[in-house]
Every structure is written in structure tokens, then in C-alpha cells.
Coordinates of C-alpha atoms in Angstrom, one line a residue:
X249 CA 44.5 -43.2 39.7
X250 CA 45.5 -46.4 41.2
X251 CA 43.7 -49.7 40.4
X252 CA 43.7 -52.5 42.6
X253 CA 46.5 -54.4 41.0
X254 CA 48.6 -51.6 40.9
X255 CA 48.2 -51.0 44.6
X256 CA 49.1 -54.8 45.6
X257 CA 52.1 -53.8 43.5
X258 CA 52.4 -50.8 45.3
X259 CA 52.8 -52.0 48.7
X260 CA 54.9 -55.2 47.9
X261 CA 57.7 -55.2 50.1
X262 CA 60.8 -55.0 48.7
X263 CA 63.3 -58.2 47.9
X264 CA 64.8 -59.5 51.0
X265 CA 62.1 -58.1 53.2
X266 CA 60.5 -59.7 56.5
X267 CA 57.1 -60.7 55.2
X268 CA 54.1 -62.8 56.7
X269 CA 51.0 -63.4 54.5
X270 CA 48.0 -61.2 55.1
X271 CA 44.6 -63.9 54.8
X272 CA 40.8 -62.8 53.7
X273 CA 38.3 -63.4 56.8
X274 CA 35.9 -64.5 54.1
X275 CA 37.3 -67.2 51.9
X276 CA 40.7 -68.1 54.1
X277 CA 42.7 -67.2 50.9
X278 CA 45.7 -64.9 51.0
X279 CA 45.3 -61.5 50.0
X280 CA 48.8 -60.4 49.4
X281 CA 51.9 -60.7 52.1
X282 CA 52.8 -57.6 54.6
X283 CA 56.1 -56.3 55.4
X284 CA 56.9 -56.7 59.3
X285 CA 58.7 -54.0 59.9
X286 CA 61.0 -53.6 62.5
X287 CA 61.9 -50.8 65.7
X288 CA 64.9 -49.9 63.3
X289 CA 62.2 -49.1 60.8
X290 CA 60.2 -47.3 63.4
X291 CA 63.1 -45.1 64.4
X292 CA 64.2 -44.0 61.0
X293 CA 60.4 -43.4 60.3
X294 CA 60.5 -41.3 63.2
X295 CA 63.9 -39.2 62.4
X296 CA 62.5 -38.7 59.2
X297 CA 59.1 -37.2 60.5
X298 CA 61.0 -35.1 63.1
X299 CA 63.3 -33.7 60.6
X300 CA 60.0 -32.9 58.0
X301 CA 58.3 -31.1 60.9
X302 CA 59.5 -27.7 61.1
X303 CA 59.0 -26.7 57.6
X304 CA 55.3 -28.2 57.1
X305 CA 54.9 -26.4 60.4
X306 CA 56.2 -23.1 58.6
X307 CA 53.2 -22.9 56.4
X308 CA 49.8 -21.1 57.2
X309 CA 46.7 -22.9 58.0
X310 CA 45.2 -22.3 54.9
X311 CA 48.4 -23.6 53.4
X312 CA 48.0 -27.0 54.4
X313 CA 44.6 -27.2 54.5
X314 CA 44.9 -27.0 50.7
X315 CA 47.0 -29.8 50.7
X316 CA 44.4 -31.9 52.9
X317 CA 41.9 -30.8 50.1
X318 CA 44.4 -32.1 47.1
X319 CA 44.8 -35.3 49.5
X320 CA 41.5 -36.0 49.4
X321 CA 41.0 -35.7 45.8
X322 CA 43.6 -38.2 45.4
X323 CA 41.8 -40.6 47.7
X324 CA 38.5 -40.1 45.9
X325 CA 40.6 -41.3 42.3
X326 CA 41.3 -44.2 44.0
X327 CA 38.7 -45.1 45.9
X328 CA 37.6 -48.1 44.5
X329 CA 40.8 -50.1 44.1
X330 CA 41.1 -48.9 47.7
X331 CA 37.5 -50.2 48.3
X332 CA 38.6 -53.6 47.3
X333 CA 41.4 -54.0 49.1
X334 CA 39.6 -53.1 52.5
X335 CA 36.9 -55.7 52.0
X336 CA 39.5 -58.3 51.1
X337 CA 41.5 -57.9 54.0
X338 CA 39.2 -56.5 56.5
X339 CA 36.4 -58.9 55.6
X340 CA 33.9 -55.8 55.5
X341 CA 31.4 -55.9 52.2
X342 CA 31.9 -53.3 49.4
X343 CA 28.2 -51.9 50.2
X344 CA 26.1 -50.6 52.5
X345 CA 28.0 -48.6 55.9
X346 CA 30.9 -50.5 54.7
X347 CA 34.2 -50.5 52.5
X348 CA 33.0 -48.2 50.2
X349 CA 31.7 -46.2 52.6
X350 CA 34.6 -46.1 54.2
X351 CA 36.6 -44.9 51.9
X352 CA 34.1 -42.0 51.3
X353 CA 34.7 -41.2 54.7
X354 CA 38.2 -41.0 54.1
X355 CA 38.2 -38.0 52.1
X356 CA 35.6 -36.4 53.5
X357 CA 36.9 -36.4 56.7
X358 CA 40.1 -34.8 55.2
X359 CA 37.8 -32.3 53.6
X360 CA 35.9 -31.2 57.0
X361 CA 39.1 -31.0 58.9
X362 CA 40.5 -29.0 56.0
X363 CA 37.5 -26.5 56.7
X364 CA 37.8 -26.0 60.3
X365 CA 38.7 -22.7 61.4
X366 CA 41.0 -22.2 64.4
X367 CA 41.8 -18.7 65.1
X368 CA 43.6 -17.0 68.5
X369 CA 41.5 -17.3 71.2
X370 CA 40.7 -13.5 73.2
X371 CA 40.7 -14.7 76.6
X372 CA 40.9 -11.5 78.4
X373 CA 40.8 -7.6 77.1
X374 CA 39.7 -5.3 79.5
X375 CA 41.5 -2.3 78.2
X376 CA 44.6 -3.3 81.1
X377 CA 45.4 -6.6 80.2
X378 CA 45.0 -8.7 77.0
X379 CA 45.5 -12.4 76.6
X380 CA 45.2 -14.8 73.7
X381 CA 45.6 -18.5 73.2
X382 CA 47.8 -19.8 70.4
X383 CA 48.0 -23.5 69.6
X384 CA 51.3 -24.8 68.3
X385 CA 52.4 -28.5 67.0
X386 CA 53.0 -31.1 69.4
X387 CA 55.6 -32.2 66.5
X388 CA 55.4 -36.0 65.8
X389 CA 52.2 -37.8 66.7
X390 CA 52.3 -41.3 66.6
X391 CA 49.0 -43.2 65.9
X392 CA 48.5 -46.5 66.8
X393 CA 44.9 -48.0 64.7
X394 CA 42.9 -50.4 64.9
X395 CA 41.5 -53.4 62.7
X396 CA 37.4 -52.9 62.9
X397 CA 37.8 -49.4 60.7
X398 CA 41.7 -49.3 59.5
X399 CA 41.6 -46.3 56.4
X400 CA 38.9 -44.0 58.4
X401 CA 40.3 -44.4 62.2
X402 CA 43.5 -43.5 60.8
X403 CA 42.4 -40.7 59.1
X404 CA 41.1 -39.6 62.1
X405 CA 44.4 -39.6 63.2
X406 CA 46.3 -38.4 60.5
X407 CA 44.0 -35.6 59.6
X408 CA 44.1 -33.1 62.9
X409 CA 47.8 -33.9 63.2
X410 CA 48.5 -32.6 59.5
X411 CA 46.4 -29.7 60.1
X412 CA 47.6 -28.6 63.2
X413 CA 51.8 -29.0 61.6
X414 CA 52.6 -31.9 63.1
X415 CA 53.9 -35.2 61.2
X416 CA 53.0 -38.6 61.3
X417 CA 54.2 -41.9 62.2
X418 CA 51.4 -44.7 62.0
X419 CA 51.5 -48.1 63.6
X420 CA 47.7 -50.0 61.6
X421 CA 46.8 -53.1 63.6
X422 CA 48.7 -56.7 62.2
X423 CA 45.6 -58.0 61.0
X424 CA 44.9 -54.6 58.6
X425 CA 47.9 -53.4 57.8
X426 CA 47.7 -53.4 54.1
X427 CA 44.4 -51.4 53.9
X428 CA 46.9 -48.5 55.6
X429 CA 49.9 -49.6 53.5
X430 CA 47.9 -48.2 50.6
X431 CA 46.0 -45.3 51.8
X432 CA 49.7 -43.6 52.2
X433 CA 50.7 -44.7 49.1
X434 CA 48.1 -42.8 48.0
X435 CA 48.2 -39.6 50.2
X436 CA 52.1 -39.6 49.2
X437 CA 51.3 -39.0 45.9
X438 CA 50.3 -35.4 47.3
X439 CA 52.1 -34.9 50.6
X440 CA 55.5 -33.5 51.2
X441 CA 58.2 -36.8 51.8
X442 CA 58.6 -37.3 55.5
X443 CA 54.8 -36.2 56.6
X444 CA 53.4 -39.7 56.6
X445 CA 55.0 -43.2 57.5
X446 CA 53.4 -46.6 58.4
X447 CA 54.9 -48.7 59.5
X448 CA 53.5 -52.3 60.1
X449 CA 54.9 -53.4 62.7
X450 CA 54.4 -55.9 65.7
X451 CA 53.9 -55.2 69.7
X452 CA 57.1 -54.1 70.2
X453 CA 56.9 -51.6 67.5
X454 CA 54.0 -49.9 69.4
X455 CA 55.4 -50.0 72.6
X456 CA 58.6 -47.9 70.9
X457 CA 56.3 -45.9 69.4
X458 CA 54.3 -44.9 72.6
X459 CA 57.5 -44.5 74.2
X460 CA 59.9 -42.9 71.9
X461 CA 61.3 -39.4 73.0
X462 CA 61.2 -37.7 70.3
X463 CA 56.9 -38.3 70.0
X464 CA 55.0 -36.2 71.3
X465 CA 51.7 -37.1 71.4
X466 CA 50.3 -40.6 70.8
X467 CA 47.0 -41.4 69.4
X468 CA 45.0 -44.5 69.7
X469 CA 42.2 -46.5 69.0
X470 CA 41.5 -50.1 70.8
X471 CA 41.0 -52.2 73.6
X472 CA 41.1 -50.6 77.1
X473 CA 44.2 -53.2 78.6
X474 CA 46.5 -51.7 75.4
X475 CA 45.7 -48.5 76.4
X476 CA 47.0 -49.2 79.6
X477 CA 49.6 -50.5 77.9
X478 CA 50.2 -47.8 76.2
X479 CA 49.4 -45.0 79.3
X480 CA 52.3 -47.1 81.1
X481 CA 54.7 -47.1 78.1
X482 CA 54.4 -42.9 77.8
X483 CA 54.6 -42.1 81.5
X484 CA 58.6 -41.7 81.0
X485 CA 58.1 -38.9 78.5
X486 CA 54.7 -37.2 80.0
X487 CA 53.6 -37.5 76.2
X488 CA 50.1 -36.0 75.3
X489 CA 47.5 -39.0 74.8
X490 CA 44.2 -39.3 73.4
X491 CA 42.9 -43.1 73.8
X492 CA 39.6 -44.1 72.6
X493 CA 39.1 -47.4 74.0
X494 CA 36.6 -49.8 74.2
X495 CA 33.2 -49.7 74.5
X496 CA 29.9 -51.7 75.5
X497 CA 27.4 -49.1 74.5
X498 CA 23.7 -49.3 76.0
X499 CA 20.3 -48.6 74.2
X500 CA 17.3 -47.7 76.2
X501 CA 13.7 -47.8 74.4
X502 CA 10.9 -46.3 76.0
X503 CA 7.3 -47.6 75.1
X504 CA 6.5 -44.7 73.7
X505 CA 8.8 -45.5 70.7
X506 CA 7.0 -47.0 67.7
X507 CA 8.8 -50.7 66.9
X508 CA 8.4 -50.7 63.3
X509 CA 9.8 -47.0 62.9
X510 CA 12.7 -47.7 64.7
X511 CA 14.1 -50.8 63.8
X512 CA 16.2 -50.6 60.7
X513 CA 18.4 -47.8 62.9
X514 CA 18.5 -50.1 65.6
X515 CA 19.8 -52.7 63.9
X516 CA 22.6 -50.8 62.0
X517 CA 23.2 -49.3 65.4
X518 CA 24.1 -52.5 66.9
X519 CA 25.2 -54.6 63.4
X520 CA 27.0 -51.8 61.7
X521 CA 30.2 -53.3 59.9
X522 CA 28.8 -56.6 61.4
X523 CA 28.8 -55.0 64.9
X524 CA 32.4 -54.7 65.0
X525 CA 32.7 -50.9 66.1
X526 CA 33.3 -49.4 69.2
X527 CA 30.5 -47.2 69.4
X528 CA 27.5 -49.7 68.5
X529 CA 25.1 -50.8 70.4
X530 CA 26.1 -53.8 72.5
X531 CA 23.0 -53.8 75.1
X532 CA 19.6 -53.0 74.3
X533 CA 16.9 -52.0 77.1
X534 CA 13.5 -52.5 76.0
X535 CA 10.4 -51.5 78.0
X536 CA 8.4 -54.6 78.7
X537 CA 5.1 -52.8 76.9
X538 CA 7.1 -52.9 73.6
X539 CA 9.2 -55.8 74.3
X540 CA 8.0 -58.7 71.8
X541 CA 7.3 -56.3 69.0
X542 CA 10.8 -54.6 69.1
X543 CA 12.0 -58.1 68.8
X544 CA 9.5 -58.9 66.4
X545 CA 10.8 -56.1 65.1
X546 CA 14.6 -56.6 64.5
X547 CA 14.0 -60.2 63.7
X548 CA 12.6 -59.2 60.3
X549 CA 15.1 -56.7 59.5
X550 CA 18.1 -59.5 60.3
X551 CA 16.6 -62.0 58.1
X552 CA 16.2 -59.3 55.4
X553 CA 20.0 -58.2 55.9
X554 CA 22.2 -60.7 53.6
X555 CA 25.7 -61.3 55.0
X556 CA 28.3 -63.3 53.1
X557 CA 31.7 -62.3 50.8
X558 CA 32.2 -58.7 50.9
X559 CA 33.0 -58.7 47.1
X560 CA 29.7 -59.8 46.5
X561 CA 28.1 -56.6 45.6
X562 CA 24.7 -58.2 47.2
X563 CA 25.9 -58.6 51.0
X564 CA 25.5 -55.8 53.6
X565 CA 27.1 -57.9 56.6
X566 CA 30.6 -59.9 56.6
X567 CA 32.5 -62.2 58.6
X568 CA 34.2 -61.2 61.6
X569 CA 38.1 -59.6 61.2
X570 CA 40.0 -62.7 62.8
X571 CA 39.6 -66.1 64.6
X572 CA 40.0 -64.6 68.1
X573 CA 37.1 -62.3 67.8
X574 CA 35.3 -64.9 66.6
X575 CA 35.8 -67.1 69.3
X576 CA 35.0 -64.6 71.7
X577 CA 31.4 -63.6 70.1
X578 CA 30.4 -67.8 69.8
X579 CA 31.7 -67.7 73.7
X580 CA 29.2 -65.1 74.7
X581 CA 26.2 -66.6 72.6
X582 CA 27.1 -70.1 74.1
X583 CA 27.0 -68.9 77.3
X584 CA 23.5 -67.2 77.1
X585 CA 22.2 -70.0 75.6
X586 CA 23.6 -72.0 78.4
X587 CA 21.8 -70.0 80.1
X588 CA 18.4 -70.3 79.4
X589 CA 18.3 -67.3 77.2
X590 CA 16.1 -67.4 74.5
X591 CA 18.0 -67.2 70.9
X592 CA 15.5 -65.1 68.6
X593 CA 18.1 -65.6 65.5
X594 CA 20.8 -66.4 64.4
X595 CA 23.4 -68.4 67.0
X596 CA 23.8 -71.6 64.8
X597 CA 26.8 -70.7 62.5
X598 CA 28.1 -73.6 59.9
X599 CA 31.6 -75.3 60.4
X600 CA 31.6 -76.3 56.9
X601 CA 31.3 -72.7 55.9
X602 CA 35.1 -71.3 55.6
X603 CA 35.9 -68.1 56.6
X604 CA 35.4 -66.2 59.7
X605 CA 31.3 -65.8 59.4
X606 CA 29.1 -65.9 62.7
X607 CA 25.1 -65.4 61.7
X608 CA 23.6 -62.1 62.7
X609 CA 22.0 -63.5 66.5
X610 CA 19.6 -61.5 68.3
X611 CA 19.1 -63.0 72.4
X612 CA 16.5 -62.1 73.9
X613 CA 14.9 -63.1 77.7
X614 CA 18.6 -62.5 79.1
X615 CA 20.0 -61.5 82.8
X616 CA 21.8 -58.1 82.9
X617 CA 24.4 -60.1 84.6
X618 CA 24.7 -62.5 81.4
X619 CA 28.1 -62.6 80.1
X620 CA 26.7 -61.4 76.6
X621 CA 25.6 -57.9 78.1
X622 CA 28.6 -57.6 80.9
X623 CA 31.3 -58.2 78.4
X624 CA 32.3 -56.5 75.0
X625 CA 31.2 -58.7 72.3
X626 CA 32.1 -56.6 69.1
X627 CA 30.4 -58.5 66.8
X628 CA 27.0 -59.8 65.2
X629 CA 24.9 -60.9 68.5
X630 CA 23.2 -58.2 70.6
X631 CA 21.0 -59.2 74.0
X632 CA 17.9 -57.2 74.4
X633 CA 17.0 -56.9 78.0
X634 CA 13.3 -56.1 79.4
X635 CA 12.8 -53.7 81.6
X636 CA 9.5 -51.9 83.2
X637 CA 11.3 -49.2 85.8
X638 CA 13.3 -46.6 83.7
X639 CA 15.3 -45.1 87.1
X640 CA 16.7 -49.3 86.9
X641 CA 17.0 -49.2 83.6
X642 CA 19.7 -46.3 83.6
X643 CA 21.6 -47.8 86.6
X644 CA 21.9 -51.0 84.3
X645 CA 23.4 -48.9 81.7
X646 CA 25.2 -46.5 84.1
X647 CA 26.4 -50.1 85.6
X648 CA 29.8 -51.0 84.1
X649 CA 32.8 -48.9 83.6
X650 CA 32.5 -48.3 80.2
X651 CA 31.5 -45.2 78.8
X652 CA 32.2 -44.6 75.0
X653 CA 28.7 -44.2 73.6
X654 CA 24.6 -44.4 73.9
X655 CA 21.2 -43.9 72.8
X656 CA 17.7 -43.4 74.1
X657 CA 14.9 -44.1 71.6
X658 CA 11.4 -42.2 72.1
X659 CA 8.9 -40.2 69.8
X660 CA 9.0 -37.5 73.0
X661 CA 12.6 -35.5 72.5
X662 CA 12.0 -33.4 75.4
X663 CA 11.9 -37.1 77.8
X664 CA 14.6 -38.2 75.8
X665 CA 16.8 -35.7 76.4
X666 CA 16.4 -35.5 79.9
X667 CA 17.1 -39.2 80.4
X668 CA 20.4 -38.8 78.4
X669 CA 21.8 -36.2 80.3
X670 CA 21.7 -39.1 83.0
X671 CA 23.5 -41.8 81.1
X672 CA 27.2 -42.0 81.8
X673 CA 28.9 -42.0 78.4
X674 CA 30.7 -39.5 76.1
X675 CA 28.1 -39.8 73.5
X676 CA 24.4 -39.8 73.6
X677 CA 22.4 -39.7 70.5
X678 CA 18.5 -39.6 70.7
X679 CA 16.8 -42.2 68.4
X680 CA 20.0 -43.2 66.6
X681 CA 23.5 -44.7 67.5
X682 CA 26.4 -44.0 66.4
X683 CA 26.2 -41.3 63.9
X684 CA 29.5 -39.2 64.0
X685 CA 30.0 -36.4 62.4
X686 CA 33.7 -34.7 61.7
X687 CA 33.0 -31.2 64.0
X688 CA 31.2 -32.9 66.6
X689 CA 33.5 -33.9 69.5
X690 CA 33.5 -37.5 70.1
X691 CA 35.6 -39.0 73.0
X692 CA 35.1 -41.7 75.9
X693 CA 34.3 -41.8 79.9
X694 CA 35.1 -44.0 82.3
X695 CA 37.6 -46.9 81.2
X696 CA 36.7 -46.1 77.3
X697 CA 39.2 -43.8 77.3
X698 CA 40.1 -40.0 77.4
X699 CA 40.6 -37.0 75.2
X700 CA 38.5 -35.5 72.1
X701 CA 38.4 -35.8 68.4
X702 CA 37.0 -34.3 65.5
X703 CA 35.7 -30.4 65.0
X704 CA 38.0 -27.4 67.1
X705 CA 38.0 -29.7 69.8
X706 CA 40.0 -32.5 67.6
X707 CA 42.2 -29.8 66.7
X708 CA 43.4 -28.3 69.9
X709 CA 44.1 -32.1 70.9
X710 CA 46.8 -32.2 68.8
X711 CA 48.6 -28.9 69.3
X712 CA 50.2 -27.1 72.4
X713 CA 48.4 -24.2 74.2
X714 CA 50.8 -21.2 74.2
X715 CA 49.0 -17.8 76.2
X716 CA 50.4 -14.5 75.0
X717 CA 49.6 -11.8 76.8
X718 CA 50.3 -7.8 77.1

């Protein structure tokens, strides 16, 4: 069991290291300093992972799905010294959908994709020909995280890729890279040397990464432009890909919906990990019959929702991640208010107060052509736009070229349902946002990205079809 000291002692890079100091969204105080590691690090990271392959890919299924399982014990030992890292780095409060939580995730997620069955598919046997699907490893999967979720997104990487016999070389995001740093310290405790390298490492690390030869598949989580980035950098190769990118997630209410019922899981569908998660909701569509009392609504629950330093045990919401995301959600509230929009809550923050913290903002009376709702804020200010013809209501949210997630919210399921099957989006959950689950698929449309994760679908992603037949 590691304790949080003994992790920051853990992932100390060595004497004579490149180093850069790693600072606490909250407070502005330095957590610990990061190695930056190099593309010479990256390429013996990725010799070592090719050479490891072949004999994880040896064992059985069950085999190494017994070593996810030990893995995740490991992770649960540790989980809160892990915990408190996470919310000192990431910003993100211990309770609540948060660091914690996160962690939890962690090995549960391990556990689920431990659990999976994937057997030979039977695609044809009509007594003259028979035909069966196989899936192989890709070999090394790079993954390339992100900084909103850092332990659970890579786990969703590193999970399926273990699984299927492949090994693993992951580049976490520059802001998060120790919250990585030491969940592979701790999976290393179990797993076979060579399966599992991070490596923290800047831009040109990635682009290596997506580009190397001897990677076969790349995984990643982030903005759309990097995936571009990173679409371009693996043409060369034809490598496998599975981007999820970003998202600017529509909710649609219908006035059937009851305001009060609804609007604790609206707000953590739009605020979770103080809205800094692809798949929340980013634009809200309320029907103009239930319009004021959904706002009435959701102002309550944000002045009920504490936010302040994740390592005070009382907060449920944090600051955001890093300055630039900061600026970018006070841009997008400046301009609605610019605008005429009418600020419900929130919008005000403190400069005296350090750290990156914007209050939890709810606009309201705002264009669909405001800035706020046609841009990606990721963060703590969602718009809620009134509407009284559904049909426009779904072209709005049909209207830009994302397409990661969204919800429709109604007491009639049957409705529901049939207006989902209308929205443009990977995901559409009926009167909740958000809520994945590890053998559910879960991917993006449109510019959020392509591919699936998570359940049989996850797991063919990252193996190679081989059809045998006779």
C-alpha cells in the first residue's frame, strides 16, 4: 500500500533529470516537480513494449484477465494516497463525482474489462462453408490522455489494450502528468516489466508517438485540432485510431419534465468535475412553459453546491485545471453578458482569490448564436436557451459539428426516445447525461471523433480481425 508521501517519492525523477515544477490549480503552490521526458525516452519505452509483447500475448484471456483483477486490487490499496495526489494536481475535490471517485473507477473499470467475454465469432456454417472471426493484438498501443480525467481516461486506455495482448506506451497530458506517473507505479507492482510506460513528455513526444512505426494503434482523448494533429501524424503508417474528441453536448427538456425532480441530475450533468468533461452538458434547451422554474430550479442547487480546495473534504466543485481554460470560460461568460444575456449566478469570480476558481454561472435569456452555446466552454458556466417548437429545438442541437453526447429529459420515455433517435450524437441518455458504463459502447460523431470504447465493442477496437475459414 502506498501512502501519499511514498508516492511523491515514488515518481521523483531521478538526479540529473529534466524537471519542471507541477503547480496546484487551487492554492498556486507546487505539488511536486515532473520529469520531461524526452523522444529518446519515448523510443526506448517503445522497444521495450515491443519486445514485452509477444509473450503477454502468449497467455490466454483468462490469463491476463487475472492479472487486470490483481491490478485492480493494487489500485484499490492505494486509492487514497492516489486520491490525494489527483485533487492536488488536477484541482478536482476528494468528494462527490470526483478524485475519489475517480480512482474507484479505476479499478473498477479494470475489473469490468477483466469480465468481458470475447469468444470466435461463427459468421457462416451452412454445412459447406464455415467461417469464424478471431481478434489478434494490434501490438503496441500508444495512448495519448488528457488533463480533465488523467487516472480513469487512461485506464480506459490501458485496460482493453492489456486485455486484448497488446502493450502500452502512455503519453498523460503536461498539466497531469504525475496523477499517471503514479497510477503505473502502482499497476507495476503487479504487471509484467515492459507492459506499461509513461512517459511525460511534451508535443513532440506525442507527435513521435502517433507516428512511430513500430505503434500500431493510437488512442486518444482531447481536443478535436490535436486529433487532427494526430490523424495527420499517423497517415504514414495507416495506424489504427480511436479519437474521442471534443464535445459541446445539448440538453433538451420538454414541459412535461417536472423542474424540481430533475434538477440535481442536470446540474451534475453539466457541472460534473466542475464541468470540465467532454461528455457534459454544455447547452441546455428548455421549453418556454417550464423555463423560469428550471432556472429557478438549478439556481438553488448551484448555491447549495460548495466549490473551493479539493482537500477540503466539504467541497463538491474545484477550480479549473489551468489558466488557459480559465481564460477561455471568463471569455465566454464576458461575452454573453456583453450581450445582454441575463447572468442567473455566478459570473463575478474574485481576483484576490488565488488559484484557478471561476463561480459555478448559470446564463440564461441567451441567443443560440451566443458564443457561450456555439463554442466549447468546458467549465463551470452553462447557457439555458428557451425554446417553444421542439422540430427547432433539435435542429439547434443537430446545429454544430459536434457530436459526442446528449440527453432529452421528459416523464414520457416513449417521446423521449423517439426524439433521441433524432439527435446527432454518439450518446443519448434519456433523463440523465453522461452516465457511462464500462460494456456500453461509447464513441463520438461528427468532428468529436471516431471509434468505440468500453464493453466487446472496446475490445475489438484494439485487436486485429483475422477470418478463418474451412
Amino acid at each position: 500500500m502506498e501512502t501519499y508521501e511514498s508516492l511523491l517519492t515514488a515518481i521523483t525523477p531521478p538526479a540529473g533529470t529534466a524537471t519542471r515544477p507541477i503547480l496546484n490549480p487551487a492554492t498556486g503552490g507546487t505539488v511536486t516537480a515532473a520529469p520531461v521526458h524526452t523522444v529518446e525516452d519515448l523510443e526506448a519505452a517503445v522497444e521495450a513494449a515491443r519486445a514485452a509483447q509477444p509473450s503477454w500475448a502468449a497467455l490466454s484471456h483468462q490469463e491476463r484477465s487475472q492479472v487486470l483483477l490483481d491490478t485492480a486490487d493494487a489500485i484499490d490499496r492505494s486509492a487514497e494516497a492516489l486520491a490525494q495526489l489527483l485533487s492536488r494536481e488536477q484541482g478536482k475535490p476528494l468528494n462527490g463525482p470526483n478524485a475519489r471517485f475517480e480512482v474507484g473507477a479505476c479499478s473498477a473499470w479494470l475489473r469490468a474489462t477483466a469480465s468481458i467475454e470475447l469468444a470466435p465469432e461463427v459468421v457462416v456454417d451452412d454445412g459447406e462453408t464455415y467461417a469464424e472471426v478471431h481478434y489478434r493484438p494490434v501490438g503496441v498501443v500508444g495512448a495519448i490522455g488528457p488533463w480533465n480525467w488523467p487516472m480513469m481516461i487512461a485506464i480506459w486506455q490501458i485496460a482493453p489494450s492489456l486485455r486484448m495482448g497488446n502493450t502500452v506506451v502512455l503519453k498523460p497530458s503536461e498539466y497531469t502528468p504525475l496523477s499517471v506517473l503514479a497510477l503505473a507505479v502502482v499497476m507495476n507492482q503487479v504487471l509484467p516489466e515492459g507492459l506499461l510506460t509513461v512517459i511525460a513528455g511534451g508535443q513532440e513526444v506525442g507527435a513521435r508517438l502517433a507516428s512511430h512505426p513500430a505503434v500500431g494503434k493510437v488512442m486518444f482523448t482531447g481536443s478535436t485540432e490535436t486529433g487532427k494533429a494526430i490523424v495527420r501524424s499517423s497517415a504514414d503508417t495507416v495506424k489504427r485510431l480511436t479519437l474521442e474528441l471534443g464535445g459541446n453536448d445539448a440538453a433538451i427538456v420538454l414541459p412535461d419534465a417536472d423542474p424540481r425532480a430533475i434538477a440535481q441530475d442536470l446540474f451534475w450533468g453539466a457541472f460534473i468535475n466542475t464541468g470540465q468533461t467532454c461528455a457534459a452538458i454544455k447547452r441546455l434547451y428548455v421549453h418556454a412553459d417550464i423555463y423560469d422554474a428550471v432556472c429557478d430550479a438549478l439556481t438553488d442547487v448551484a448555491l447549495a453546491t460548495p466549490m473551493g480546495i479539493g482537500t477540503d473534504e466539504q467541497n463538491l466543485l474545484g477550480p479549473l485545471q489551468n489558466k488557459q481554460q480559465y481564460d477561455i470560460v471568463a471569455r465566454l461568460v464576458d461575452a454573453a453578458k456583453e450581450s445582454g444575456a441575463k447572468v442567473l449566478v455566478g459570473g463575478n469570480p474574485d481576483p484576490r482569490q488565488p488559484g484557478y476558481f471561476y463561480p459555478t454561472t448559470l446564463v440564461a435569456d441567451i441567443g443560440n448564436d451566443n458564443p457561450l452555446v456555439a463554442e466549447e466552454q468546458f467549465g463551470p458556466a452553462l447557457p439555458i436557451i428557451r425554446y417553444t417548437n421542439l422540430d427547432e429545438a433539435i435542429e439547434l442541437a443537430n446545429g454544430l459539428d459536434a457530436g459526442l453526447g446528449a440527453s432529452v429529459w421528459s416523464s414520457d420515455r416513449k417521446q423521449a426516445h423517439r426524439i433521441a433517435e433524432r439527435l446527432q450524437a454518439g450518446s443519448v441518455w434519456i433523463n440523465a447525461h453522461g452516465r457511462i458504463n464500462p460494456m456500453v459502447p461509447f464513441g463520438g460523431t461528427k468532428q468529436s471523433g471516431y471509434g468505440l470504447e468500453f464493453g466487446v465493442a472496446g475490445l475489438k477496437a484494439l485487436g486485429v480481425p483475422q477470418v478463418i475459414s474451412g
